[in-house]
Every structure is written in structure tokens, then in C-alpha cells.
Amino acid sequence: MAMKKIGSLLFFLSLFVCSVQAQDLLVYESESKLVWADFKGEPPKFDSAGARISTTIQMKAGKVNIWTGSTTYSAWGIMFPRHSWVKKEYKDDYTLNHEQLHFDISELVAKRLKIFINQQKVNSGKKVATEIFNRY
């Protein structure tokens, strides 16, 4: 009985953590474009840039082929709104399009990484995939 309660507690805790994490990032979607409301960070006082977007690539292991042991991976671009910012005098279409291009490049690199790593037929687990991700 105690194990069931602990299991339920862990399940709901994981939902809460996932919910909080989801609010702190924006996953790239080709049909959605950035808007200035996505930039929630505060500009540093002494940064000469007018705007800055914080992006990265996230990778996840998916299906594992039971015959070969090779894993299929997914990868996508991510934006961190709380670490992305714009100065008031730079809130214009030109600057927003420039920042959108940075996000587009993150997604392009993620797609290329996904193709590359899946062509490698990685079946040695997370360590090899992480090495490829870091080299790429």
C-alpha cells in the first residue's frame, strides 16, 4: 500500500516538474513564428546588442530496433524565453526576423543532427549518442 502511494506521489511530482519545464522553453514549430512576447528576459545594462535569443538543440532516443539494437533519435530546436531579451528601441520587424533566423538555424542543425545520428545506426547506448551530439 505504501509503495502505491509513493508511486502515485512520484507520478504527480513528475507531471509538475514537466509542467514547470514546459513553461521555461519554447519548442520550434515551422508554422509558428516568434513574437516579442516570447522574449521574457531582461536586457543586460552593458550589452551592445539590441536583442538576443537563447537557443539550443534537444535530442531524445526513440524506438529501438529489437533485431539490430539500433536506436532512432529525434532532435529539435528549443528557445529559452527567460534568457532571451530585446531592448525597447529595437522592438521592430527587422530585429524580430533576425532573431527568428537564429531560431531557424537551431532547428536546421537539429534536423541535420537527427539525419546524421540515425544514419550511424547507433546501438551502443547513450554514451555514443552523446559523443556524436557533442561533436556535431
Short mmCIF file of C-alpha atoms in Angstrom, two decimals:
data_model
loop_
_atom_site.label_atom_id
_atom_site.label_comp_id
_atom_site.label_asym_id
_atom_site.label_seq_id
_atom_site.Cartn_x
_atom_site.Cartn_y
_atom_site.Cartn_z
CA MET A 1 0.00 0.00 0.00
CA ALA A 2 2.81 2.44 0.91
CA MET A 3 4.57 1.65 -2.39
CA LYS A 4 1.39 2.53 -4.29
CA LYS A 5 1.19 5.90 -2.52
CA ILE A 6 4.86 6.61 -3.20
CA GLY A 7 4.37 5.65 -6.83
CA SER A 8 1.37 7.98 -7.15
CA LEU A 9 3.29 10.80 -5.47
CA LEU A 10 6.25 10.34 -7.83
CA PHE A 11 3.92 10.30 -10.82
CA PHE A 12 2.25 13.60 -9.87
CA LEU A 13 5.60 15.14 -8.97
CA SER A 14 6.96 14.24 -12.42
CA LEU A 15 3.90 15.86 -14.03
CA PHE A 16 4.53 19.03 -12.02
CA VAL A 17 8.23 19.12 -12.98
CA CYS A 18 7.38 18.57 -16.67
CA SER A 19 4.78 21.35 -16.50
CA VAL A 20 7.29 23.80 -14.99
CA GLN A 21 9.94 22.84 -17.54
CA ALA A 22 7.49 23.25 -20.43
CA GLN A 23 6.83 26.83 -19.37
CA ASP A 24 10.56 27.64 -19.47
CA LEU A 25 11.14 26.65 -23.08
CA LEU A 26 9.63 27.04 -26.50
CA VAL A 27 9.87 24.16 -28.97
CA TYR A 28 10.42 25.12 -32.61
CA GLU A 29 7.33 24.82 -34.81
CA SER A 30 7.63 25.60 -38.52
CA GLU A 31 4.12 27.06 -38.71
CA SER A 32 4.72 29.38 -35.72
CA LYS A 33 6.88 32.48 -35.81
CA LEU A 34 8.37 34.23 -32.81
CA VAL A 35 6.68 37.29 -31.35
CA TRP A 36 8.21 39.81 -28.99
CA ALA A 37 6.14 38.37 -26.12
CA ASP A 38 8.34 35.24 -26.38
CA PHE A 39 11.33 37.31 -25.20
CA LYS A 40 10.84 37.43 -21.43
CA GLY A 41 14.39 38.13 -20.22
CA GLU A 42 15.77 41.44 -19.02
CA PRO A 43 18.41 43.05 -21.27
CA PRO A 44 21.80 43.45 -19.56
CA LYS A 45 22.72 47.10 -18.98
CA PHE A 46 26.07 46.98 -20.73
CA ASP A 47 25.35 44.64 -23.67
CA SER A 48 25.68 46.40 -27.02
CA ALA A 49 23.27 44.02 -28.78
CA GLY A 50 19.70 45.15 -29.37
CA ALA A 51 18.23 41.69 -28.81
CA ARG A 52 19.41 38.20 -28.01
CA ILE A 53 17.75 34.80 -28.36
CA SER A 54 18.88 31.83 -26.27
CA THR A 55 18.52 28.56 -28.16
CA THR A 56 19.78 25.01 -28.02
CA ILE A 57 19.07 21.62 -29.54
CA GLN A 58 17.32 18.85 -27.65
CA MET A 59 17.72 15.21 -28.62
CA LYS A 60 15.70 12.20 -27.49
CA ALA A 61 16.09 8.47 -28.02
CA GLY A 62 13.01 6.92 -29.55
CA LYS A 63 12.42 3.47 -30.99
CA VAL A 64 14.91 0.65 -30.55
CA ASN A 65 15.06 -1.98 -33.26
CA ILE A 66 14.78 -5.34 -31.45
CA TRP A 67 16.74 -7.14 -34.18
CA THR A 68 19.74 -4.81 -34.51
CA GLY A 69 19.59 -2.88 -31.23
CA SER A 70 19.94 0.41 -33.10
CA THR A 71 18.08 3.40 -31.71
CA THR A 72 16.15 6.02 -33.68
CA TYR A 73 16.64 9.56 -32.40
CA SER A 74 14.65 12.78 -32.66
CA ALA A 75 16.10 16.29 -32.37
CA TRP A 76 14.56 19.76 -32.40
CA GLY A 77 15.34 23.41 -31.72
CA ILE A 78 14.49 24.95 -28.36
CA MET A 79 14.26 28.59 -27.26
CA PHE A 80 14.59 29.76 -23.66
CA PRO A 81 12.22 32.76 -23.31
CA ARG A 82 13.52 33.84 -19.88
CA HIS A 83 17.06 34.05 -21.28
CA SER A 84 16.01 35.82 -24.49
CA TRP A 85 15.55 39.57 -24.45
CA VAL A 86 15.09 42.75 -26.51
CA LYS A 87 15.77 46.39 -25.75
CA LYS A 88 12.71 48.64 -26.22
CA GLU A 89 14.29 50.69 -29.02
CA TYR A 90 14.96 47.51 -31.06
CA LYS A 91 11.41 46.08 -30.99
CA ASP A 92 10.90 46.17 -34.75
CA ASP A 93 10.18 43.67 -37.54
CA TYR A 94 13.78 43.67 -38.79
CA THR A 95 15.20 42.66 -35.40
CA LEU A 96 12.47 40.09 -34.77
CA ASN A 97 13.13 38.48 -38.17
CA HIS A 98 16.85 38.43 -37.38
CA GLU A 99 16.22 36.60 -34.10
CA GLN A 100 13.79 34.25 -35.90
CA LEU A 101 16.64 33.30 -38.24
CA HIS A 102 18.78 32.26 -35.26
CA PHE A 103 15.93 30.01 -34.10
CA ASP A 104 15.50 28.65 -37.67
CA ILE A 105 19.22 27.81 -37.76
CA SER A 106 18.90 25.90 -34.46
CA GLU A 107 16.10 23.83 -35.98
CA LEU A 108 18.07 23.25 -39.20
CA VAL A 109 21.07 21.99 -37.24
CA ALA A 110 18.75 19.77 -35.16
CA LYS A 111 17.28 18.23 -38.34
CA ARG A 112 20.74 17.62 -39.77
CA LEU A 113 21.87 16.07 -36.47
CA LYS A 114 18.82 13.78 -36.47
CA ILE A 115 19.60 12.58 -40.00
CA PHE A 116 23.30 12.15 -39.24
CA ILE A 117 22.90 10.26 -35.96
CA ASN A 118 20.20 7.97 -37.38
CA GLN A 119 22.47 7.12 -40.33
CA GLN A 120 25.12 5.98 -37.83
CA LYS A 121 22.84 3.15 -36.62
CA VAL A 122 23.85 3.81 -33.03
CA ASN A 123 23.33 0.73 -30.89
CA SER A 124 25.85 1.34 -28.15
CA GLY A 125 23.54 3.36 -25.98
CA LYS A 126 23.53 6.87 -24.64
CA LYS A 127 27.32 7.31 -24.42
CA VAL A 128 27.91 7.05 -28.18
CA ALA A 129 24.89 9.21 -29.00
CA THR A 130 26.11 11.88 -26.57
CA GLU A 131 29.58 11.81 -28.13
CA ILE A 132 28.07 12.30 -31.61
CA PHE A 133 25.81 15.09 -30.30
CA ASN A 134 28.79 16.89 -28.71
CA ARG A 135 30.99 16.51 -31.81
CA TYR A 136 28.23 17.63 -34.14
#
